mmCIF file of C-alpha atoms in Angstrom:
data_model
loop_
_atom_site.group_PDB
_atom_site.id
_atom_site.type_symbol
_atom_site.label_atom_id
_atom_site.label_comp_id
_atom_site.label_asym_id
_atom_site.label_seq_id
_atom_site.Cartn_x
_atom_site.Cartn_y
_atom_site.Cartn_z
ATOM 1 C CA MET A 1 -37.414 -13.946 4.019
ATOM 2 C CA ALA A 2 -37.393 -17.050 6.221
ATOM 3 C CA GLY A 3 -34.884 -19.873 6.146
ATOM 4 C CA LEU A 4 -31.711 -17.897 5.484
ATOM 5 C CA LYS A 5 -28.409 -19.612 6.173
ATOM 6 C CA ILE A 6 -26.651 -17.415 8.732
ATOM 7 C CA LEU A 7 -22.882 -17.853 8.791
ATOM 8 C CA PRO A 8 -20.109 -16.055 10.736
ATOM 9 C CA PRO A 9 -19.549 -13.220 11.295
ATOM 10 C CA LEU A 10 -23.337 -12.774 11.202
ATOM 11 C CA GLU A 11 -25.592 -13.963 14.000
ATOM 12 C CA PRO A 12 -29.235 -15.111 13.922
ATOM 13 C CA GLY A 13 -31.566 -12.151 14.036
ATOM 14 C CA ASP A 14 -29.080 -9.675 12.598
ATOM 15 C CA LEU A 15 -30.416 -6.748 10.602
ATOM 16 C CA LEU A 16 -27.409 -4.518 10.120
ATOM 17 C CA LEU A 17 -26.691 -1.055 8.833
ATOM 18 C CA LEU A 18 -23.567 -0.615 6.727
ATOM 19 C CA ASP A 19 -21.701 2.653 6.280
ATOM 20 C CA GLY A 20 -21.970 4.932 3.227
ATOM 21 C CA GLY A 21 -19.572 6.325 0.664
ATOM 22 C CA MET A 22 -16.160 7.131 2.117
ATOM 23 C CA SER A 23 -15.407 9.530 -0.731
ATOM 24 C CA THR A 24 -18.609 11.485 -0.147
ATOM 25 C CA GLN A 25 -18.065 11.709 3.597
ATOM 26 C CA LEU A 26 -14.375 12.511 3.259
ATOM 27 C CA SER A 27 -15.185 15.373 0.894
ATOM 28 C CA ARG A 28 -16.653 17.172 3.910
ATOM 29 C CA TYR A 29 -13.148 17.392 5.353
ATOM 30 C CA VAL A 30 -10.717 17.111 2.417
ATOM 31 C CA THR A 31 -10.862 18.903 -0.921
ATOM 32 C CA GLY A 32 -10.294 17.315 -4.322
ATOM 33 C CA VAL A 33 -11.088 13.718 -3.379
ATOM 34 C CA ASP A 34 -12.920 12.764 -6.578
ATOM 35 C CA GLU A 35 -10.222 14.286 -8.785
ATOM 36 C CA ASP A 36 -7.394 12.425 -7.039
ATOM 37 C CA PRO A 37 -5.999 9.341 -8.838
ATOM 38 C CA LEU A 38 -5.685 7.714 -5.416
ATOM 39 C CA TRP A 39 -9.222 8.818 -4.473
ATOM 40 C CA THR A 40 -9.760 8.380 -0.719
ATOM 41 C CA ALA A 41 -6.610 6.287 -0.231
ATOM 42 C CA ARG A 42 -4.313 9.319 -0.200
ATOM 43 C CA SER A 43 -5.923 10.485 3.011
ATOM 44 C CA LEU A 44 -4.717 7.370 4.836
ATOM 45 C CA VAL A 45 -1.250 8.881 4.438
ATOM 46 C CA GLU A 46 -1.942 12.614 4.495
ATOM 47 C CA HIS A 47 -5.157 12.937 6.548
ATOM 48 C CA PRO A 48 -5.625 9.785 8.668
ATOM 49 C CA ASP A 49 -7.529 11.766 11.291
ATOM 50 C CA LYS A 50 -10.125 12.693 8.656
ATOM 51 C CA VAL A 51 -10.562 9.061 7.628
ATOM 52 C CA GLU A 52 -11.071 8.169 11.273
ATOM 53 C CA GLN A 53 -13.649 10.939 11.585
ATOM 54 C CA CYS A 54 -15.562 9.558 8.587
ATOM 55 C CA HIS A 55 -15.749 6.129 10.224
ATOM 56 C CA MET A 56 -16.974 7.761 13.425
ATOM 57 C CA ASP A 57 -19.600 9.736 11.507
ATOM 58 C CA PHE A 58 -21.023 6.526 10.058
ATOM 59 C CA ILE A 59 -20.918 4.694 13.385
ATOM 60 C CA ASN A 60 -22.709 7.575 15.078
ATOM 61 C CA ALA A 61 -25.315 7.463 12.291
ATOM 62 C CA GLY A 62 -26.068 3.857 13.275
ATOM 63 C CA ALA A 63 -23.720 1.759 11.152
ATOM 64 C CA ARG A 64 -22.753 -1.569 12.652
ATOM 65 C CA ILE A 65 -20.501 -2.480 9.736
ATOM 66 C CA ILE A 66 -17.740 -0.221 8.464
ATOM 67 C CA LEU A 67 -15.397 -0.914 5.569
ATOM 68 C CA THR A 68 -11.729 0.004 5.589
ATOM 69 C CA ASP A 69 -10.471 2.787 3.339
ATOM 70 C CA SER A 70 -8.519 0.277 1.253
ATOM 71 C CA TYR A 71 -10.777 0.128 -1.806
ATOM 72 C CA GLN A 72 -8.387 2.016 -4.072
ATOM 73 C CA ILE A 73 -4.959 1.038 -2.752
ATOM 74 C CA SER A 74 -2.412 -0.577 -5.038
ATOM 75 C CA GLU A 75 1.350 -0.898 -4.910
ATOM 76 C CA GLN A 76 1.708 0.721 -8.327
ATOM 77 C CA GLY A 77 -0.579 3.623 -7.461
ATOM 78 C CA PHE A 78 1.227 4.386 -4.218
ATOM 79 C CA LYS A 79 4.581 4.158 -5.975
ATOM 80 C CA ASP A 80 3.522 6.503 -8.769
ATOM 81 C CA HIS A 81 1.708 9.111 -6.686
ATOM 82 C CA LEU A 82 3.227 8.894 -3.196
ATOM 83 C CA SER A 83 6.672 7.388 -3.926
ATOM 84 C CA LEU A 84 6.016 4.574 -1.454
ATOM 85 C CA ASP A 85 7.542 1.137 -1.848
ATOM 86 C CA SER A 86 5.780 -2.197 -1.422
ATOM 87 C CA LYS A 87 6.379 -2.491 2.316
ATOM 88 C CA ALA A 88 5.225 1.045 2.997
ATOM 89 C CA THR A 89 2.079 0.459 0.935
ATOM 90 C CA ARG A 90 1.261 -2.700 2.863
ATOM 91 C CA ASP A 91 1.810 -0.803 6.111
ATOM 92 C CA VAL A 92 -0.777 1.744 4.976
ATOM 93 C CA ILE A 93 -3.281 -1.048 4.310
ATOM 94 C CA VAL A 94 -2.715 -2.393 7.823
ATOM 95 C CA LYS A 95 -3.108 1.164 9.076
ATOM 96 C CA SER A 96 -6.524 1.402 7.360
ATOM 97 C CA VAL A 97 -7.744 -1.395 9.632
ATOM 98 C CA GLN A 98 -6.209 0.160 12.723
ATOM 99 C CA ILE A 99 -7.888 3.494 11.951
ATOM 100 C CA ALA A 100 -11.265 1.771 11.652
ATOM 101 C CA ARG A 101 -10.751 -0.070 14.944
ATOM 102 C CA THR A 102 -9.743 3.167 16.673
ATOM 103 C CA ALA A 103 -12.913 4.841 15.412
ATOM 104 C CA VAL A 104 -14.996 2.042 16.937
ATOM 105 C CA THR A 105 -13.225 2.461 20.272
ATOM 106 C CA LYS A 106 -13.612 6.241 20.271
ATOM 107 C CA CYS A 107 -17.336 5.861 19.597
ATOM 108 C CA GLY A 108 -17.596 3.777 22.759
ATOM 109 C CA ARG A 109 -19.152 0.745 21.135
ATOM 110 C CA PRO A 110 -18.873 -2.666 22.866
ATOM 111 C CA ASP A 111 -16.440 -5.306 21.640
ATOM 112 C CA ASN A 112 -17.701 -7.127 18.535
ATOM 113 C CA TYR A 113 -20.665 -4.754 18.186
ATOM 114 C CA ILE A 114 -19.184 -3.156 15.065
ATOM 115 C CA LEU A 115 -17.841 -5.379 12.288
ATOM 116 C CA VAL A 116 -14.821 -4.100 10.359
ATOM 117 C CA GLY A 117 -14.654 -5.378 6.794
ATOM 118 C CA GLY A 118 -11.581 -5.185 4.611
ATOM 119 C CA SER A 119 -12.540 -3.445 1.381
ATOM 120 C CA ILE A 120 -11.239 -5.106 -1.794
ATOM 121 C CA GLY A 121 -12.180 -3.071 -4.830
ATOM 122 C CA PRO A 122 -11.646 -4.146 -8.438
ATOM 123 C CA TYR A 123 -8.522 -3.621 -10.502
ATOM 124 C CA GLY A 124 -10.339 -1.009 -12.568
ATOM 125 C CA ALA A 125 -10.837 1.263 -9.554
ATOM 126 C CA CYS A 126 -7.093 1.898 -9.417
ATOM 127 C CA GLN A 127 -6.815 2.732 -13.120
ATOM 128 C CA HIS A 128 -8.607 6.037 -12.581
ATOM 129 C CA ASP A 129 -10.552 5.626 -15.833
ATOM 130 C CA GLY A 130 -13.951 4.356 -14.707
ATOM 131 C CA SER A 131 -13.235 0.804 -15.880
ATOM 132 C CA GLU A 132 -14.510 -0.607 -12.581
ATOM 133 C CA TYR A 133 -17.930 0.091 -14.107
ATOM 134 C CA THR A 134 -17.190 -1.726 -17.368
ATOM 135 C CA GLY A 135 -14.632 -4.434 -16.720
ATOM 136 C CA ASP A 136 -13.126 -3.667 -20.129
ATOM 137 C CA TYR A 137 -9.714 -4.924 -18.993
ATOM 138 C CA ILE A 138 -11.239 -8.403 -18.710
ATOM 139 C CA ARG A 139 -13.193 -8.203 -21.952
ATOM 140 C CA ASN A 140 -10.241 -7.062 -24.060
ATOM 141 C CA GLY A 141 -7.848 -9.569 -22.497
ATOM 142 C CA SER A 142 -5.339 -6.985 -21.322
ATOM 143 C CA VAL A 143 -5.374 -8.462 -17.807
ATOM 144 C CA THR A 144 -5.342 -12.205 -17.143
ATOM 145 C CA LYS A 145 -6.568 -14.134 -14.109
ATOM 146 C CA ASP A 146 -2.982 -14.690 -12.996
ATOM 147 C CA ASP A 147 -2.357 -10.945 -13.335
ATOM 148 C CA LEU A 148 -5.345 -10.237 -11.106
ATOM 149 C CA VAL A 149 -4.322 -12.720 -8.426
ATOM 150 C CA LYS A 150 -0.833 -11.220 -8.321
ATOM 151 C CA TRP A 151 -2.173 -7.654 -8.301
ATOM 152 C CA HIS A 152 -4.679 -8.243 -5.477
ATOM 153 C CA ARG A 153 -2.380 -10.328 -3.280
ATOM 154 C CA PRO A 154 -0.517 -7.517 -1.417
ATOM 155 C CA ARG A 155 -3.759 -5.920 -0.247
ATOM 156 C CA ILE A 156 -5.307 -9.240 0.745
ATOM 157 C CA GLU A 157 -2.168 -10.260 2.650
ATOM 158 C CA ALA A 158 -2.098 -6.941 4.514
ATOM 159 C CA LEU A 159 -5.801 -7.089 5.409
ATOM 160 C CA SER A 160 -5.328 -10.637 6.636
ATOM 161 C CA LYS A 161 -2.336 -9.574 8.729
ATOM 162 C CA ALA A 162 -4.410 -6.811 10.299
ATOM 163 C CA VAL A 163 -7.186 -9.321 11.156
ATOM 164 C CA VAL A 164 -10.343 -7.846 9.675
ATOM 165 C CA ASP A 165 -13.673 -9.390 10.661
ATOM 166 C CA PHE A 166 -14.365 -10.235 7.024
ATOM 167 C CA MET A 167 -13.278 -9.266 3.531
ATOM 168 C CA ALA A 168 -15.651 -7.326 1.286
ATOM 169 C CA VAL A 169 -15.057 -8.316 -2.330
ATOM 170 C CA GLU A 170 -17.011 -5.391 -3.723
ATOM 171 C CA THR A 171 -18.002 -3.437 -6.814
ATOM 172 C CA GLN A 172 -17.005 -6.342 -9.032
ATOM 173 C CA PRO A 173 -17.866 -5.702 -12.696
ATOM 174 C CA THR A 174 -17.103 -9.286 -13.785
ATOM 175 C CA TRP A 175 -17.322 -12.735 -12.261
ATOM 176 C CA GLN A 176 -13.802 -13.512 -13.521
ATOM 177 C CA GLU A 177 -12.194 -10.938 -11.244
ATOM 178 C CA ALA A 178 -14.375 -11.955 -8.293
ATOM 179 C CA ILE A 179 -13.193 -15.536 -8.698
ATOM 180 C CA ALA A 180 -9.546 -14.436 -8.982
ATOM 181 C CA ILE A 181 -9.894 -12.527 -5.698
ATOM 182 C CA LEU A 182 -11.565 -15.495 -3.998
ATOM 183 C CA ASP A 183 -8.713 -17.712 -5.203
ATOM 184 C CA CYS A 184 -6.218 -15.305 -3.685
ATOM 185 C CA ILE A 185 -8.089 -15.106 -0.374
ATOM 186 C CA ALA A 186 -8.201 -18.904 -0.210
ATOM 187 C CA GLU A 187 -4.425 -19.040 -0.671
ATOM 188 C CA VAL A 188 -3.650 -16.286 1.842
ATOM 189 C CA ASP A 189 -6.092 -16.708 4.743
ATOM 190 C CA PRO A 190 -7.522 -20.026 6.000
ATOM 191 C CA VAL A 191 -10.460 -18.644 7.987
ATOM 192 C CA VAL A 192 -11.595 -15.106 7.120
ATOM 193 C CA PRO A 193 -15.269 -14.846 6.035
ATOM 194 C CA VAL A 194 -16.114 -13.084 2.760
ATOM 195 C CA TRP A 195 -18.988 -11.309 1.101
ATOM 196 C CA VAL A 196 -19.183 -10.766 -2.653
ATOM 197 C CA THR A 197 -21.039 -7.873 -4.266
ATOM 198 C CA PHE A 198 -21.263 -7.004 -7.931
ATOM 199 C CA THR A 199 -21.947 -3.710 -9.645
ATOM 200 C CA VAL A 200 -24.746 -4.099 -12.190
ATOM 201 C CA LYS A 201 -26.064 -2.086 -15.122
ATOM 202 C CA ASN A 202 -29.612 -3.484 -15.066
ATOM 203 C CA GLU A 203 -31.776 -6.107 -13.392
ATOM 204 C CA THR A 204 -30.160 -9.067 -15.150
ATOM 205 C CA SER A 205 -26.615 -8.009 -16.117
ATOM 206 C CA LEU A 206 -23.353 -7.131 -14.436
ATOM 207 C CA ALA A 207 -21.639 -3.896 -15.370
ATOM 208 C CA ASN A 208 -19.792 -5.619 -18.211
ATOM 209 C CA GLY A 209 -22.941 -7.242 -19.616
ATOM 210 C CA GLU A 210 -22.487 -10.734 -18.186
ATOM 211 C CA SER A 211 -25.437 -12.497 -16.598
ATOM 212 C CA ILE A 212 -25.962 -11.930 -12.868
ATOM 213 C CA LYS A 213 -27.223 -15.499 -12.602
ATOM 214 C CA ASP A 214 -24.057 -16.851 -14.216
ATOM 215 C CA ALA A 215 -21.875 -14.747 -11.922
ATOM 216 C CA ILE A 216 -23.600 -16.053 -8.786
ATOM 217 C CA SER A 217 -23.342 -19.608 -10.115
ATOM 218 C CA HIS A 218 -19.582 -19.198 -10.532
ATOM 219 C CA VAL A 219 -19.252 -17.903 -6.968
ATOM 220 C CA MET A 220 -21.305 -20.828 -5.654
ATOM 221 C CA ARG A 221 -18.917 -23.273 -7.322
ATOM 222 C CA HIS A 222 -15.909 -21.774 -5.541
ATOM 223 C CA PRO A 223 -14.348 -23.729 -2.634
ATOM 224 C CA LEU A 224 -14.882 -20.765 -0.287
ATOM 225 C CA TYR A 225 -18.611 -21.116 -0.855
ATOM 226 C CA SER A 226 -18.726 -24.853 -0.252
ATOM 227 C CA SER A 227 -16.675 -24.409 2.934
ATOM 228 C CA GLY A 228 -19.164 -21.874 4.325
ATOM 229 C CA ARG A 229 -16.872 -18.858 4.231
ATOM 230 C CA ILE A 230 -18.963 -16.771 1.802
ATOM 231 C CA PHE A 231 -21.660 -15.448 4.107
ATOM 232 C CA ALA A 232 -23.496 -12.894 1.917
ATOM 233 C CA LEU A 233 -24.052 -11.948 -1.704
ATOM 234 C CA GLY A 234 -25.322 -8.725 -3.160
ATOM 235 C CA VAL A 235 -24.985 -5.609 -5.258
ATOM 236 C CA ASN A 236 -23.393 -2.229 -4.687
ATOM 237 C CA CYS A 237 -22.262 0.942 -6.454
ATOM 238 C CA CYS A 238 -25.196 0.959 -8.879
ATOM 239 C CA SER A 239 -28.505 2.714 -9.391
ATOM 240 C CA PRO A 240 -31.107 1.980 -6.713
ATOM 241 C CA LYS A 241 -33.791 1.542 -9.378
ATOM 242 C CA VAL A 242 -32.239 -1.700 -10.704
ATOM 243 C CA ILE A 243 -31.531 -3.352 -7.354
ATOM 244 C CA THR A 244 -34.855 -5.114 -6.744
ATOM 245 C CA GLY A 245 -34.657 -6.839 -10.105
ATOM 246 C CA ALA A 246 -30.974 -7.657 -9.583
ATOM 247 C CA LEU A 247 -31.817 -9.288 -6.252
ATOM 248 C CA ASP A 248 -34.451 -11.362 -8.041
ATOM 249 C CA SER A 249 -31.726 -12.526 -10.420
ATOM 250 C CA ILE A 250 -29.565 -13.556 -7.459
ATOM 251 C CA ARG A 251 -32.499 -15.320 -5.812
ATOM 252 C CA ALA A 252 -33.167 -17.303 -8.992
ATOM 253 C CA VAL A 253 -29.852 -19.039 -8.329
ATOM 254 C CA ASN A 254 -29.320 -18.762 -4.567
ATOM 255 C CA ARG A 255 -32.161 -18.865 -2.047
ATOM 256 C CA SER A 256 -30.132 -19.409 1.109
ATOM 257 C CA LEU A 257 -27.544 -16.689 1.724
ATOM 258 C CA PRO A 258 -28.406 -13.284 3.170
ATOM 259 C CA LEU A 259 -28.194 -10.342 0.790
ATOM 260 C CA VAL A 260 -26.250 -7.109 1.174
ATOM 261 C CA VAL A 261 -27.286 -3.950 -0.662
ATOM 262 C CA TYR A 262 -25.498 -0.607 -0.850
ATOM 263 C CA PRO A 263 -26.414 1.497 -3.890
ATOM 264 C CA ASN A 264 -25.183 4.850 -5.066
ATOM 265 C CA SER A 265 -27.420 7.876 -4.751
ATOM 266 C CA GLY A 266 -28.669 7.286 -8.292
ATOM 267 C CA GLU A 267 -26.271 9.725 -9.946
ATOM 268 C CA GLU A 268 -23.844 8.311 -12.518
ATOM 269 C CA TRP A 269 -20.065 8.672 -12.619
ATOM 270 C CA ASP A 270 -18.542 10.092 -15.802
ATOM 271 C CA GLY A 271 -15.064 8.554 -15.889
ATOM 272 C CA ALA A 272 -13.889 10.810 -18.702
ATOM 273 C CA GLU A 273 -14.885 14.074 -17.039
ATOM 274 C CA ARG A 274 -14.255 12.822 -13.487
ATOM 275 C CA CYS A 275 -17.589 13.999 -12.121
ATOM 276 C CA TRP A 276 -21.024 12.796 -11.068
ATOM 277 C CA LYS A 277 -23.979 13.525 -13.318
ATOM 278 C CA GLY A 278 -27.721 13.248 -12.903
ATOM 279 C CA VAL A 279 -29.866 13.672 -9.813
ATOM 280 C CA PRO A 280 -30.190 11.555 -6.656
ATOM 281 C CA GLN A 281 -33.066 9.084 -6.537
ATOM 282 C CA VAL A 282 -35.375 8.446 -3.625
ATOM 283 C CA TRP A 283 -34.807 4.841 -2.615
ATOM 284 C CA ASP A 284 -36.296 4.643 0.867
ATOM 285 C CA GLU A 285 -39.451 3.164 -0.620
ATOM 286 C CA CYS A 286 -37.435 0.294 -2.140
ATOM 287 C CA VAL A 287 -36.164 -0.878 1.231
ATOM 288 C CA SER A 288 -39.260 -2.975 1.946
ATOM 289 C CA ASP A 289 -38.813 -4.871 -1.334
ATOM 290 C CA TRP A 290 -35.132 -5.511 -0.557
ATOM 291 C CA LEU A 291 -36.016 -6.725 2.936
ATOM 292 C CA LYS A 292 -38.604 -9.156 1.563
ATOM 293 C CA ARG A 293 -35.929 -10.708 -0.640
ATOM 294 C CA GLY A 294 -33.683 -11.493 2.284
ATOM 295 C CA THR A 295 -31.508 -8.394 2.522
ATOM 296 C CA ILE A 296 -30.211 -8.086 6.071
ATOM 297 C CA ILE A 297 -27.354 -5.635 5.437
ATOM 298 C CA PHE A 298 -28.275 -2.180 4.151
ATOM 299 C CA GLY A 299 -25.912 0.679 3.363
ATOM 300 C CA GLY A 300 -24.872 3.215 0.782
ATOM 301 C CA CYS A 301 -22.034 3.664 -1.659
ATOM 302 C CA CYS A 302 -21.001 6.703 -3.712
ATOM 303 C CA ARG A 303 -22.763 9.997 -2.944
ATOM 304 C CA VAL A 304 -24.322 8.562 0.221
ATOM 305 C CA ASP A 305 -23.149 10.337 3.363
ATOM 306 C CA SER A 306 -23.752 9.806 7.079
ATOM 307 C CA ASP A 307 -26.952 11.863 7.038
ATOM 308 C CA GLN A 308 -28.411 9.581 4.393
ATOM 309 C CA VAL A 309 -27.260 6.507 6.320
ATOM 310 C CA MET A 310 -29.206 7.811 9.304
ATOM 311 C CA GLN A 311 -32.262 8.236 7.060
ATOM 312 C CA LEU A 312 -31.747 4.692 5.785
ATOM 313 C CA ARG A 313 -31.747 3.466 9.369
ATOM 314 C CA VAL A 314 -35.226 4.919 9.798
ATOM 315 C CA ALA A 315 -36.403 3.498 6.469
ATOM 316 C CA VAL A 316 -35.249 -0.014 7.414
ATOM 317 C CA ALA A 317 -36.988 0.229 10.796
ATOM 318 C CA LYS A 318 -40.221 1.329 9.134
ATOM 319 C CA ALA A 319 -40.011 -1.471 6.549
ATOM 320 C CA LEU A 320 -39.449 -4.032 9.265
ATOM 321 C CA MET A 321 -42.391 -2.772 11.318
ATOM 322 C CA LYS A 322 -44.585 -2.905 8.215
ATOM 323 C CA GLN A 323 -43.670 -6.540 7.620
ATOM 324 C CA LEU A 324 -44.323 -7.476 11.242
ATOM 325 C CA ARG A 325 -47.870 -6.111 11.216
#
């Protein structure tokens, strides 16, 4: 798709591979990840070498963007399950960035060749009840915007202190929480670029049923957008079969920003039983459609490991060659 507005940290001509699911990759090295209320975050404390290895696996598979293992870190969660105080929790968040940077160095990649994004998952991810896929805490009014800003601030401050290349506001089930996070970023860091990705349930709706078009419109009205700090929009942690339509919904509102796509394998998470159900879907054939719509960052989320990221690398190359013919 021609005429995209390329903003830092992207450069003209970029077509980048993102990493895959940290939980899936980490499960190669650590048992019980999906059953853990802290999910992958516990390993930053107990198995940092394994987290580093996961980053290296993705880099060696071709990823040029890796996200920190900070998706499911919260002060309350670390207090309840690791007996860590606020300062210690923030130190772990800083450590998540340092581990990612070390992985880049150990893989021998040149400076600035690999982008390190600070992962900012939704409030629901830390409730260990699957509500990141429903946003029920917004719908039922149990959590206010001010609550969300306060809750997200420690992680955002720590990621800013550690100097990530950008912040990944990801797996957002509602536009309200995305806006609260953007407000917090604007207060904490004057320069860091941001991408925003939503998790969707179908081609037109976010996970909580709100309109994708409305969500993108809200993001576009935020000061971070008008100041050029939001450099990509997209979808993640959802079924690959709904992504093409979801991208069309985004494009109905925004024709200028690059898109980022990183779906799950196609299996669905059962929050009550704490397990994945269903079968993986073949989504290599969708890559060409995503590319045509202006996707320039491709990766995977849950149940997508480094082997599948390597396969995705081939699929993107083939799709690009097909379009250039």
